[in-house]
Amino acid sequence: MTVRLDVEELLRAGYGDRTIARQLGVNIGSVTRARTLLRLPKVRGGLKPAGSLEDFYWRRTRPVGGGHIEWTGPRNTKGVPIIHWQRTSHSALRIAYKIRAGHEPIGYAHVTCTHPGCIAPNCVADSAVTPRKGHHRLGPGVKPLTSREEIVRLLTAGHSDRYICLRRGVNSARVARIRAELGLPATQMPQPLSFETRWTASTEPADGGHTRWVGTVRGGRPVIRVDGRRISARRAAFERLHGRLAVGSVQPGCGWEPCVRPDHLEDRPMRDQLNTQLTAIFGEIAA
Ligand SMILES: [Zn+2]
Ligand SMILES: [Zn+2]
C-alpha cells in the first residue's frame, strides 16, 4: 500500500489521526494504518498543529550553513517542493518568496543559488523580476503555459476553475491557488455525486444474493470515481465497509467471479485466515 502524500504531510506535521481524517475527508483507519507504516509515534497532544503556511514551511526545512536552507518535505512529480494545506497543494518556493518579499511573486518563484535542494527565502527570486538563467521551461513548438495574469483575468471575469482548466489546459491546483490568493469565492458548481449515489447507479442485484457491476470498467475491472480519481470499485467498497485499507488484491470470496457485493469481498489477510482455518479443520490437504 502507498501512503497518500497529503496524509503523510499532516502526520509528519504532528496532527492526530482524527484531525487528519477530518481535514482530508479520509477514513480514520487509513490514517492510523499510514502512521504505523511510516513508523510514526502516536500524537500525545503536545505538538501544536502548524497555524499557517509559513509555519509549515519552517517545519519542513533545515538550515545547512552558508545561508542555505534545505527542503525536507515532499515534492510533486515535477520536483517542486510542496506543502499540503487545507486540501490544496502550495509551492513551498512561492511561500519562501513570500516570506522574503512580503507578497506573492508575480511570475514563477525560482531558486537562484546552486546549493542542491535549497529553498532559503533569500535564495528564491521572482521570474518576473529576476529572469531565470538559461531556463527553458518547454521545448520549441510547445504551447506556452497560460500566464498567471491570464488566469487572474479569467477568474475575475467570473469563470469557474473547471472552465479555466478545460479551456486553457491549466492545472486545477494552480487555478485554485490563484483564486485563494485573490480571495475570490468559488463559483457555484454542481455538488459531486456521493459515493453511495455512484455505487447505487453502478450496481444491480444478481441471483443468489450477489451484486453485479454495471458501471465503468477499466482494464476489465470495475472502477468508481472518488475525489475526482477513478479507483478500483471493489477496493473502495471493501475499505468503506471495513474501515481499513485493503491489503493485497480485493476479490469476491463468495465464488461468483463478477460479484462486487461489499460483504462478499475479501483481501489477502482474510483469505489467509480462511486458509489457516481450513487447514486446521481438514489438515494440509485442504490448503
Ligand atoms: Zn541557497
Ligand atoms: Zn457474491
JSON list of C-alpha atoms in Angstrom, two decimals, residues 71-283:
[
{"chain": "A", "resi": 71, "resn": "TRP", "atom": "CA", "xyz": [13.69, 21.37, 1.94]},
{"chain": "A", "resi": 72, "resn": "THR", "atom": "CA", "xyz": [12.89, 18.19, 3.87]},
{"chain": "A", "resi": 73, "resn": "GLY", "atom": "CA", "xyz": [9.25, 17.94, 2.83]},
{"chain": "A", "resi": 74, "resn": "PRO", "atom": "CA", "xyz": [7.59, 16.27, -0.15]},
{"chain": "A", "resi": 75, "resn": "ARG", "atom": "CA", "xyz": [7.91, 17.23, -3.79]},
{"chain": "A", "resi": 76, "resn": "ASN", "atom": "CA", "xyz": [5.44, 16.78, -6.59]},
{"chain": "A", "resi": 77, "resn": "THR", "atom": "CA", "xyz": [6.18, 14.69, -9.69]},
{"chain": "A", "resi": 78, "resn": "LYS", "atom": "CA", "xyz": [7.93, 17.67, -11.29]},
{"chain": "A", "resi": 79, "resn": "GLY", "atom": "CA", "xyz": [10.23, 18.02, -8.30]},
{"chain": "A", "resi": 80, "resn": "VAL", "atom": "CA", "xyz": [8.60, 21.18, -6.98]},
{"chain": "A", "resi": 81, "resn": "PRO", "atom": "CA", "xyz": [8.65, 21.27, -3.17]},
{"chain": "A", "resi": 82, "resn": "ILE", "atom": "CA", "xyz": [5.06, 21.32, -2.00]},
{"chain": "A", "resi": 83, "resn": "ILE", "atom": "CA", "xyz": [3.02, 21.81, 1.14]},
{"chain": "A", "resi": 84, "resn": "HIS", "atom": "CA", "xyz": [-0.42, 20.27, 1.51]},
{"chain": "A", "resi": 85, "resn": "TRP", "atom": "CA", "xyz": [-2.63, 22.63, 3.41]},
{"chain": "A", "resi": 86, "resn": "GLN", "atom": "CA", "xyz": [-6.39, 22.74, 3.66]},
{"chain": "A", "resi": 87, "resn": "ARG", "atom": "CA", "xyz": [-6.93, 20.39, 0.72]},
{"chain": "A", "resi": 88, "resn": "THR", "atom": "CA", "xyz": [-4.67, 22.38, -1.62]},
{"chain": "A", "resi": 89, "resn": "SER", "atom": "CA", "xyz": [-1.07, 21.93, -2.74]},
{"chain": "A", "resi": 90, "resn": "HIS", "atom": "CA", "xyz": [1.07, 25.00, -2.36]},
{"chain": "A", "resi": 91, "resn": "SER", "atom": "CA", "xyz": [4.50, 25.56, -3.85]},
{"chain": "A", "resi": 92, "resn": "ALA", "atom": "CA", "xyz": [6.98, 25.90, -0.99]},
{"chain": "A", "resi": 93, "resn": "LEU", "atom": "CA", "xyz": [9.07, 28.09, -3.33]},
{"chain": "A", "resi": 94, "resn": "ARG", "atom": "CA", "xyz": [6.27, 30.63, -3.57]},
{"chain": "A", "resi": 95, "resn": "ILE", "atom": "CA", "xyz": [5.91, 30.62, 0.21]},
{"chain": "A", "resi": 96, "resn": "ALA", "atom": "CA", "xyz": [9.67, 31.11, 0.60]},
{"chain": "A", "resi": 97, "resn": "TYR", "atom": "CA", "xyz": [9.45, 34.07, -1.74]},
{"chain": "A", "resi": 98, "resn": "LYS", "atom": "CA", "xyz": [6.52, 35.49, 0.22]},
{"chain": "A", "resi": 99, "resn": "ILE", "atom": "CA", "xyz": [8.48, 35.19, 3.46]},
{"chain": "A", "resi": 100, "resn": "ARG", "atom": "CA", "xyz": [11.30, 37.16, 1.84]},
{"chain": "A", "resi": 101, "resn": "ALA", "atom": "CA", "xyz": [9.31, 39.80, -0.04]},
{"chain": "A", "resi": 102, "resn": "GLY", "atom": "CA", "xyz": [6.12, 40.05, 1.99]},
{"chain": "A", "resi": 103, "resn": "HIS", "atom": "CA", "xyz": [3.99, 39.33, -1.08]},
{"chain": "A", "resi": 104, "resn": "GLU", "atom": "CA", "xyz": [3.45, 36.62, -3.69]},
{"chain": "A", "resi": 105, "resn": "PRO", "atom": "CA", "xyz": [5.76, 36.53, -6.69]},
{"chain": "A", "resi": 106, "resn": "ILE", "atom": "CA", "xyz": [4.21, 37.95, -9.86]},
{"chain": "A", "resi": 107, "resn": "GLY", "atom": "CA", "xyz": [5.82, 35.33, -12.10]},
{"chain": "A", "resi": 108, "resn": "TYR", "atom": "CA", "xyz": [7.30, 32.00, -11.00]},
{"chain": "A", "resi": 109, "resn": "ALA", "atom": "CA", "xyz": [9.33, 31.59, -7.84]},
{"chain": "A", "resi": 110, "resn": "HIS", "atom": "CA", "xyz": [12.73, 30.09, -8.69]},
{"chain": "A", "resi": 111, "resn": "VAL", "atom": "CA", "xyz": [15.94, 29.26, -6.83]},
{"chain": "A", "resi": 112, "resn": "THR", "atom": "CA", "xyz": [18.92, 31.49, -7.61]},
{"chain": "A", "resi": 113, "resn": "CYS", "atom": "CA", "xyz": [21.69, 29.69, -5.72]},
{"chain": "A", "resi": 114, "resn": "THR", "atom": "CA", "xyz": [23.39, 26.43, -6.72]},
{"chain": "A", "resi": 115, "resn": "HIS", "atom": "CA", "xyz": [23.09, 24.65, -3.40]},
{"chain": "A", "resi": 116, "resn": "PRO", "atom": "CA", "xyz": [21.19, 21.41, -4.12]},
{"chain": "A", "resi": 117, "resn": "GLY", "atom": "CA", "xyz": [17.70, 21.36, -2.65]},
{"chain": "A", "resi": 118, "resn": "CYS", "atom": "CA", "xyz": [17.97, 24.93, -1.35]},
{"chain": "A", "resi": 119, "resn": "ILE", "atom": "CA", "xyz": [14.75, 26.76, -0.61]},
{"chain": "A", "resi": 120, "resn": "ALA", "atom": "CA", "xyz": [16.04, 29.62, 1.57]},
{"chain": "A", "resi": 121, "resn": "PRO", "atom": "CA", "xyz": [13.86, 32.72, 1.20]},
{"chain": "A", "resi": 122, "resn": "ASN", "atom": "CA", "xyz": [17.00, 34.72, 0.34]},
{"chain": "A", "resi": 123, "resn": "CYS", "atom": "CA", "xyz": [17.84, 32.26, -2.45]},
{"chain": "A", "resi": 124, "resn": "VAL", "atom": "CA", "xyz": [14.38, 32.45, -4.08]},
{"chain": "A", "resi": 125, "resn": "ALA", "atom": "CA", "xyz": [13.50, 35.08, -6.69]},
{"chain": "A", "resi": 126, "resn": "ASP", "atom": "CA", "xyz": [10.51, 36.08, -8.80]},
{"chain": "A", "resi": 127, "resn": "SER", "atom": "CA", "xyz": [10.91, 35.28, -12.50]},
{"chain": "A", "resi": 128, "resn": "ALA", "atom": "CA", "xyz": [9.03, 38.49, -13.32]},
{"chain": "A", "resi": 129, "resn": "VAL", "atom": "CA", "xyz": [11.75, 40.48, -11.50]},
{"chain": "A", "resi": 130, "resn": "THR", "atom": "CA", "xyz": [14.83, 38.27, -11.85]},
{"chain": "A", "resi": 131, "resn": "PRO", "atom": "CA", "xyz": [14.81, 36.19, -15.06]},
{"chain": "A", "resi": 132, "resn": "ARG", "atom": "CA", "xyz": [15.67, 32.54, -14.68]},
{"chain": "A", "resi": 133, "resn": "LYS", "atom": "CA", "xyz": [19.15, 31.82, -16.04]},
{"chain": "A", "resi": 134, "resn": "GLY", "atom": "CA", "xyz": [19.22, 29.52, -19.07]},
{"chain": "A", "resi": 135, "resn": "HIS", "atom": "CA", "xyz": [15.84, 28.17, -18.15]},
{"chain": "A", "resi": 136, "resn": "HIS", "atom": "CA", "xyz": [13.84, 26.60, -20.93]},
{"chain": "A", "resi": 137, "resn": "ARG", "atom": "CA", "xyz": [10.58, 25.53, -19.47]},
{"chain": "A", "resi": 138, "resn": "LEU", "atom": "CA", "xyz": [9.23, 23.95, -22.61]},
{"chain": "A", "resi": 139, "resn": "GLY", "atom": "CA", "xyz": [10.82, 22.89, -25.86]},
{"chain": "A", "resi": 140, "resn": "PRO", "atom": "CA", "xyz": [10.16, 24.74, -29.12]},
{"chain": "A", "resi": 141, "resn": "GLY", "atom": "CA", "xyz": [6.77, 24.17, -30.68]},
{"chain": "A", "resi": 142, "resn": "VAL", "atom": "CA", "xyz": [5.04, 23.59, -27.36]},
{"chain": "A", "resi": 143, "resn": "LYS", "atom": "CA", "xyz": [2.27, 25.99, -26.49]},
{"chain": "A", "resi": 144, "resn": "PRO", "atom": "CA", "xyz": [3.41, 28.28, -23.67]},
{"chain": "A", "resi": 145, "resn": "LEU", "atom": "CA", "xyz": [1.73, 27.87, -20.32]},
{"chain": "A", "resi": 146, "resn": "THR", "atom": "CA", "xyz": [-1.17, 30.15, -19.61]},
{"chain": "A", "resi": 147, "resn": "SER", "atom": "CA", "xyz": [0.21, 33.14, -17.74]},
{"chain": "A", "resi": 148, "resn": "ARG", "atom": "CA", "xyz": [-0.79, 33.97, -14.22]},
{"chain": "A", "resi": 149, "resn": "GLU", "atom": "CA", "xyz": [-2.19, 37.28, -15.48]},
{"chain": "A", "resi": 150, "resn": "GLU", "atom": "CA", "xyz": [-4.46, 35.43, -17.90]},
{"chain": "A", "resi": 151, "resn": "ILE", "atom": "CA", "xyz": [-5.75, 33.16, -15.13]},
{"chain": "A", "resi": 152, "resn": "VAL", "atom": "CA", "xyz": [-6.34, 36.19, -12.90]},
{"chain": "A", "resi": 153, "resn": "ARG", "atom": "CA", "xyz": [-8.26, 37.85, -15.74]},
{"chain": "A", "resi": 154, "resn": "LEU", "atom": "CA", "xyz": [-10.47, 34.79, -16.31]},
{"chain": "A", "resi": 155, "resn": "LEU", "atom": "CA", "xyz": [-11.13, 34.33, -12.58]},
{"chain": "A", "resi": 156, "resn": "THR", "atom": "CA", "xyz": [-12.08, 37.97, -12.04]},
{"chain": "A", "resi": 157, "resn": "ALA", "atom": "CA", "xyz": [-14.34, 37.71, -15.11]},
{"chain": "A", "resi": 158, "resn": "GLY", "atom": "CA", "xyz": [-16.30, 35.12, -13.10]},
{"chain": "A", "resi": 159, "resn": "HIS", "atom": "CA", "xyz": [-15.26, 31.90, -14.85]},
{"chain": "A", "resi": 160, "resn": "SER", "atom": "CA", "xyz": [-15.20, 28.68, -12.84]},
{"chain": "A", "resi": 161, "resn": "ASP", "atom": "CA", "xyz": [-11.98, 26.80, -12.07]},
{"chain": "A", "resi": 162, "resn": "ARG", "atom": "CA", "xyz": [-13.23, 23.96, -14.23]},
{"chain": "A", "resi": 163, "resn": "TYR", "atom": "CA", "xyz": [-13.82, 26.25, -17.20]},
{"chain": "A", "resi": 164, "resn": "ILE", "atom": "CA", "xyz": [-10.31, 27.68, -16.95]},
{"chain": "A", "resi": 165, "resn": "CYS", "atom": "CA", "xyz": [-8.72, 24.25, -16.54]},
{"chain": "A", "resi": 166, "resn": "LEU", "atom": "CA", "xyz": [-10.51, 22.83, -19.56]},
{"chain": "A", "resi": 167, "resn": "ARG", "atom": "CA", "xyz": [-10.21, 25.84, -21.86]},
{"chain": "A", "resi": 168, "resn": "ARG", "atom": "CA", "xyz": [-6.60, 26.72, -21.06]},
{"chain": "A", "resi": 169, "resn": "GLY", "atom": "CA", "xyz": [-5.20, 23.33, -20.09]},
{"chain": "A", "resi": 170, "resn": "VAL", "atom": "CA", "xyz": [-4.20, 24.66, -16.70]},
{"chain": "A", "resi": 171, "resn": "ASN", "atom": "CA", "xyz": [-3.63, 22.52, -13.64]},
{"chain": "A", "resi": 172, "resn": "SER", "atom": "CA", "xyz": [-6.65, 22.79, -11.32]},
{"chain": "A", "resi": 173, "resn": "ALA", "atom": "CA", "xyz": [-4.50, 23.19, -8.19]},
{"chain": "A", "resi": 174, "resn": "ARG", "atom": "CA", "xyz": [-2.84, 26.23, -9.80]},
{"chain": "A", "resi": 175, "resn": "VAL", "atom": "CA", "xyz": [-6.18, 27.86, -10.56]},
{"chain": "A", "resi": 176, "resn": "ALA", "atom": "CA", "xyz": [-7.47, 27.08, -7.07]},
{"chain": "A", "resi": 177, "resn": "ARG", "atom": "CA", "xyz": [-4.33, 28.56, -5.55]},
{"chain": "A", "resi": 178, "resn": "ILE", "atom": "CA", "xyz": [-4.61, 31.78, -7.52]},
{"chain": "A", "resi": 179, "resn": "ARG", "atom": "CA", "xyz": [-8.29, 32.01, -6.65]},
{"chain": "A", "resi": 180, "resn": "ALA", "atom": "CA", "xyz": [-7.44, 31.63, -2.95]},
{"chain": "A", "resi": 181, "resn": "GLU", "atom": "CA", "xyz": [-4.71, 34.25, -3.24]},
{"chain": "A", "resi": 182, "resn": "LEU", "atom": "CA", "xyz": [-7.15, 36.69, -4.81]},
{"chain": "A", "resi": 183, "resn": "GLY", "atom": "CA", "xyz": [-9.69, 35.90, -2.11]},
{"chain": "A", "resi": 184, "resn": "LEU", "atom": "CA", "xyz": [-12.33, 35.09, -4.74]},
{"chain": "A", "resi": 185, "resn": "PRO", "atom": "CA", "xyz": [-15.20, 32.82, -3.69]},
{"chain": "A", "resi": 186, "resn": "ALA", "atom": "CA", "xyz": [-15.57, 29.57, -5.60]},
{"chain": "A", "resi": 187, "resn": "THR", "atom": "CA", "xyz": [-18.09, 29.71, -8.42]},
{"chain": "A", "resi": 188, "resn": "GLN", "atom": "CA", "xyz": [-21.20, 27.67, -7.77]},
{"chain": "A", "resi": 189, "resn": "MET", "atom": "CA", "xyz": [-20.56, 24.21, -9.08]},
{"chain": "A", "resi": 190, "resn": "PRO", "atom": "CA", "xyz": [-22.86, 21.22, -9.01]},
{"chain": "A", "resi": 191, "resn": "GLN", "atom": "CA", "xyz": [-22.07, 19.11, -5.96]},
{"chain": "A", "resi": 192, "resn": "PRO", "atom": "CA", "xyz": [-20.09, 15.96, -6.79]},
{"chain": "A", "resi": 193, "resn": "LEU", "atom": "CA", "xyz": [-22.13, 12.80, -6.50]},
{"chain": "A", "resi": 194, "resn": "SER", "atom": "CA", "xyz": [-21.70, 10.91, -3.26]},
{"chain": "A", "resi": 195, "resn": "PHE", "atom": "CA", "xyz": [-20.05, 7.51, -3.20]},
{"chain": "A", "resi": 196, "resn": "GLU", "atom": "CA", "xyz": [-23.36, 5.90, -2.30]},
{"chain": "A", "resi": 197, "resn": "THR", "atom": "CA", "xyz": [-25.12, 7.54, -5.25]},
{"chain": "A", "resi": 198, "resn": "ARG", "atom": "CA", "xyz": [-22.41, 6.42, -7.67]},
{"chain": "A", "resi": 199, "resn": "TRP", "atom": "CA", "xyz": [-22.40, 2.93, -6.19]},
{"chain": "A", "resi": 200, "resn": "THR", "atom": "CA", "xyz": [-26.17, 2.54, -6.47]},
{"chain": "A", "resi": 201, "resn": "ALA", "atom": "CA", "xyz": [-26.11, 3.79, -10.06]},
{"chain": "A", "resi": 202, "resn": "SER", "atom": "CA", "xyz": [-23.33, 1.34, -10.98]},
{"chain": "A", "resi": 203, "resn": "THR", "atom": "CA", "xyz": [-24.65, -1.86, -9.41]},
{"chain": "A", "resi": 204, "resn": "GLU", "atom": "CA", "xyz": [-27.68, -4.11, -9.52]},
{"chain": "A", "resi": 205, "resn": "PRO", "atom": "CA", "xyz": [-28.73, -7.17, -7.54]},
{"chain": "A", "resi": 206, "resn": "ALA", "atom": "CA", "xyz": [-27.86, -10.53, -9.11]},
{"chain": "A", "resi": 207, "resn": "ASP", "atom": "CA", "xyz": [-29.23, -14.02, -8.43]},
{"chain": "A", "resi": 208, "resn": "GLY", "atom": "CA", "xyz": [-28.03, -15.74, -5.28]},
{"chain": "A", "resi": 209, "resn": "GLY", "atom": "CA", "xyz": [-27.68, -12.54, -3.27]},
{"chain": "A", "resi": 210, "resn": "HIS", "atom": "CA", "xyz": [-24.70, -11.31, -5.26]},
{"chain": "A", "resi": 211, "resn": "THR", "atom": "CA", "xyz": [-24.22, -7.86, -6.74]},
{"chain": "A", "resi": 212, "resn": "ARG", "atom": "CA", "xyz": [-23.38, -7.18, -10.38]},
{"chain": "A", "resi": 213, "resn": "TRP", "atom": "CA", "xyz": [-21.34, -4.21, -11.59]},
{"chain": "A", "resi": 214, "resn": "VAL", "atom": "CA", "xyz": [-22.96, -2.28, -14.43]},
{"chain": "A", "resi": 215, "resn": "GLY", "atom": "CA", "xyz": [-20.79, 0.83, -14.17]},
{"chain": "A", "resi": 216, "resn": "THR", "atom": "CA", "xyz": [-17.49, 1.87, -15.71]},
{"chain": "A", "resi": 217, "resn": "VAL", "atom": "CA", "xyz": [-14.87, -0.81, -16.30]},
{"chain": "A", "resi": 218, "resn": "ARG", "atom": "CA", "xyz": [-11.15, -0.16, -16.88]},
{"chain": "A", "resi": 219, "resn": "GLY", "atom": "CA", "xyz": [-8.73, -2.94, -17.76]},
{"chain": "A", "resi": 220, "resn": "GLY", "atom": "CA", "xyz": [-11.51, -5.45, -17.07]},
{"chain": "A", "resi": 221, "resn": "ARG", "atom": "CA", "xyz": [-12.05, -4.16, -13.52]},
{"chain": "A", "resi": 222, "resn": "PRO", "atom": "CA", "xyz": [-14.92, -2.10, -12.11]},
{"chain": "A", "resi": 223, "resn": "VAL", "atom": "CA", "xyz": [-13.81, 1.42, -11.29]},
{"chain": "A", "resi": 224, "resn": "ILE", "atom": "CA", "xyz": [-15.55, 4.19, -9.38]},
{"chain": "A", "resi": 225, "resn": "ARG", "atom": "CA", "xyz": [-14.82, 7.89, -9.14]},
{"chain": "A", "resi": 226, "resn": "VAL", "atom": "CA", "xyz": [-13.76, 9.05, -5.67]},
{"chain": "A", "resi": 227, "resn": "ASP", "atom": "CA", "xyz": [-12.41, 12.57, -5.10]},
{"chain": "A", "resi": 228, "resn": "GLY", "atom": "CA", "xyz": [-12.04, 13.02, -8.85]},
{"chain": "A", "resi": 229, "resn": "ARG", "atom": "CA", "xyz": [-9.97, 9.88, -9.34]},
{"chain": "A", "resi": 230, "resn": "ARG", "atom": "CA", "xyz": [-11.01, 6.54, -10.74]},
{"chain": "A", "resi": 231, "resn": "ILE", "atom": "CA", "xyz": [-10.14, 3.76, -8.32]},
{"chain": "A", "resi": 232, "resn": "SER", "atom": "CA", "xyz": [-10.96, 0.08, -8.02]},
{"chain": "A", "resi": 233, "resn": "ALA", "atom": "CA", "xyz": [-14.64, -0.17, -7.06]},
{"chain": "A", "resi": 234, "resn": "ARG", "atom": "CA", "xyz": [-14.07, -3.40, -5.10]},
{"chain": "A", "resi": 235, "resn": "ARG", "atom": "CA", "xyz": [-11.23, -1.88, -3.11]},
{"chain": "A", "resi": 236, "resn": "ALA", "atom": "CA", "xyz": [-13.23, 1.28, -2.38]},
{"chain": "A", "resi": 237, "resn": "ALA", "atom": "CA", "xyz": [-16.28, -0.69, -1.26]},
{"chain": "A", "resi": 238, "resn": "PHE", "atom": "CA", "xyz": [-14.19, -3.04, 0.87]},
{"chain": "A", "resi": 239, "resn": "GLU", "atom": "CA", "xyz": [-12.42, -0.18, 2.62]},
{"chain": "A", "resi": 240, "resn": "ARG", "atom": "CA", "xyz": [-15.68, 1.63, 3.33]},
{"chain": "A", "resi": 241, "resn": "LEU", "atom": "CA", "xyz": [-17.26, -1.48, 4.77]},
{"chain": "A", "resi": 242, "resn": "HIS", "atom": "CA", "xyz": [-14.32, -2.49, 6.97]},
{"chain": "A", "resi": 243, "resn": "GLY", "atom": "CA", "xyz": [-13.00, 0.94, 7.84]},
{"chain": "A", "resi": 244, "resn": "ARG", "atom": "CA", "xyz": [-9.45, -0.06, 7.00]},
{"chain": "A", "resi": 245, "resn": "LEU", "atom": "CA", "xyz": [-7.24, -0.19, 3.93]},
{"chain": "A", "resi": 246, "resn": "ALA", "atom": "CA", "xyz": [-7.31, -3.39, 1.93]},
{"chain": "A", "resi": 247, "resn": "VAL", "atom": "CA", "xyz": [-4.10, -5.41, 1.79]},
{"chain": "A", "resi": 248, "resn": "GLY", "atom": "CA", "xyz": [-3.26, -7.19, -1.46]},
{"chain": "A", "resi": 249, "resn": "SER", "atom": "CA", "xyz": [-5.96, -7.70, -4.07]},
{"chain": "A", "resi": 250, "resn": "VAL", "atom": "CA", "xyz": [-9.65, -7.47, -3.22]},
{"chain": "A", "resi": 251, "resn": "GLN", "atom": "CA", "xyz": [-11.65, -10.35, -4.73]},
{"chain": "A", "resi": 252, "resn": "PRO", "atom": "CA", "xyz": [-15.06, -11.84, -4.20]},
{"chain": "A", "resi": 253, "resn": "GLY", "atom": "CA", "xyz": [-14.87, -14.72, -1.74]},
{"chain": "A", "resi": 254, "resn": "CYS", "atom": "CA", "xyz": [-18.40, -15.90, -2.49]},
{"chain": "A", "resi": 255, "resn": "GLY", "atom": "CA", "xyz": [-17.46, -17.99, -5.52]},
{"chain": "A", "resi": 256, "resn": "TRP", "atom": "CA", "xyz": [-19.21, -15.78, -8.09]},
{"chain": "A", "resi": 257, "resn": "GLU", "atom": "CA", "xyz": [-16.41, -14.17, -10.02]},
{"chain": "A", "resi": 258, "resn": "PRO", "atom": "CA", "xyz": [-18.14, -10.95, -11.15]},
{"chain": "A", "resi": 259, "resn": "CYS", "atom": "CA", "xyz": [-19.52, -10.17, -7.68]},
{"chain": "A", "resi": 260, "resn": "VAL", "atom": "CA", "xyz": [-18.91, -6.72, -6.18]},
{"chain": "A", "resi": 261, "resn": "ARG", "atom": "CA", "xyz": [-21.14, -7.00, -3.11]},
{"chain": "A", "resi": 262, "resn": "PRO", "atom": "CA", "xyz": [-19.07, -5.33, -0.34]},
{"chain": "A", "resi": 263, "resn": "ASP", "atom": "CA", "xyz": [-19.57, -8.06, 2.27]},
{"chain": "A", "resi": 264, "resn": "HIS", "atom": "CA", "xyz": [-18.67, -10.74, -0.29]},
{"chain": "A", "resi": 265, "resn": "LEU", "atom": "CA", "xyz": [-15.24, -9.19, -0.86]},
{"chain": "A", "resi": 266, "resn": "GLU", "atom": "CA", "xyz": [-12.01, -10.34, 0.74]},
{"chain": "A", "resi": 267, "resn": "ASP", "atom": "CA", "xyz": [-8.49, -9.02, 0.86]},
{"chain": "A", "resi": 268, "resn": "ARG", "atom": "CA", "xyz": [-5.35, -11.06, 1.38]},
{"chain": "A", "resi": 269, "resn": "PRO", "atom": "CA", "xyz": [-5.37, -11.25, 5.21]},
{"chain": "A", "resi": 270, "resn": "MET", "atom": "CA", "xyz": [-8.96, -12.52, 5.11]},
{"chain": "A", "resi": 271, "resn": "ARG", "atom": "CA", "xyz": [-8.08, -15.18, 2.52]},
{"chain": "A", "resi": 272, "resn": "ASP", "atom": "CA", "xyz": [-5.01, -16.18, 4.55]},
{"chain": "A", "resi": 273, "resn": "GLN", "atom": "CA", "xyz": [-7.08, -16.52, 7.70]},
{"chain": "A", "resi": 274, "resn": "LEU", "atom": "CA", "xyz": [-9.63, -18.66, 5.91]},
{"chain": "A", "resi": 275, "resn": "ASN", "atom": "CA", "xyz": [-6.90, -20.93, 4.55]},
{"chain": "A", "resi": 276, "resn": "THR", "atom": "CA", "xyz": [-5.49, -21.31, 8.06]},
{"chain": "A", "resi": 277, "resn": "GLN", "atom": "CA", "xyz": [-8.92, -22.30, 9.38]},
{"chain": "A", "resi": 278, "resn": "LEU", "atom": "CA", "xyz": [-9.41, -24.82, 6.57]},
{"chain": "A", "resi": 279, "resn": "THR", "atom": "CA", "xyz": [-6.01, -26.30, 7.27]},
{"chain": "A", "resi": 280, "resn": "ALA", "atom": "CA", "xyz": [-6.88, -26.61, 10.96]},
{"chain": "A", "resi": 281, "resn": "ILE", "atom": "CA", "xyz": [-10.11, -28.43, 10.14]},
{"chain": "A", "resi": 282, "resn": "PHE", "atom": "CA", "xyz": [-9.11, -30.62, 7.21]},
{"chain": "A", "resi": 283, "resn": "GLY", "atom": "CA", "xyz": [-5.35, -30.79, 7.50]}
]
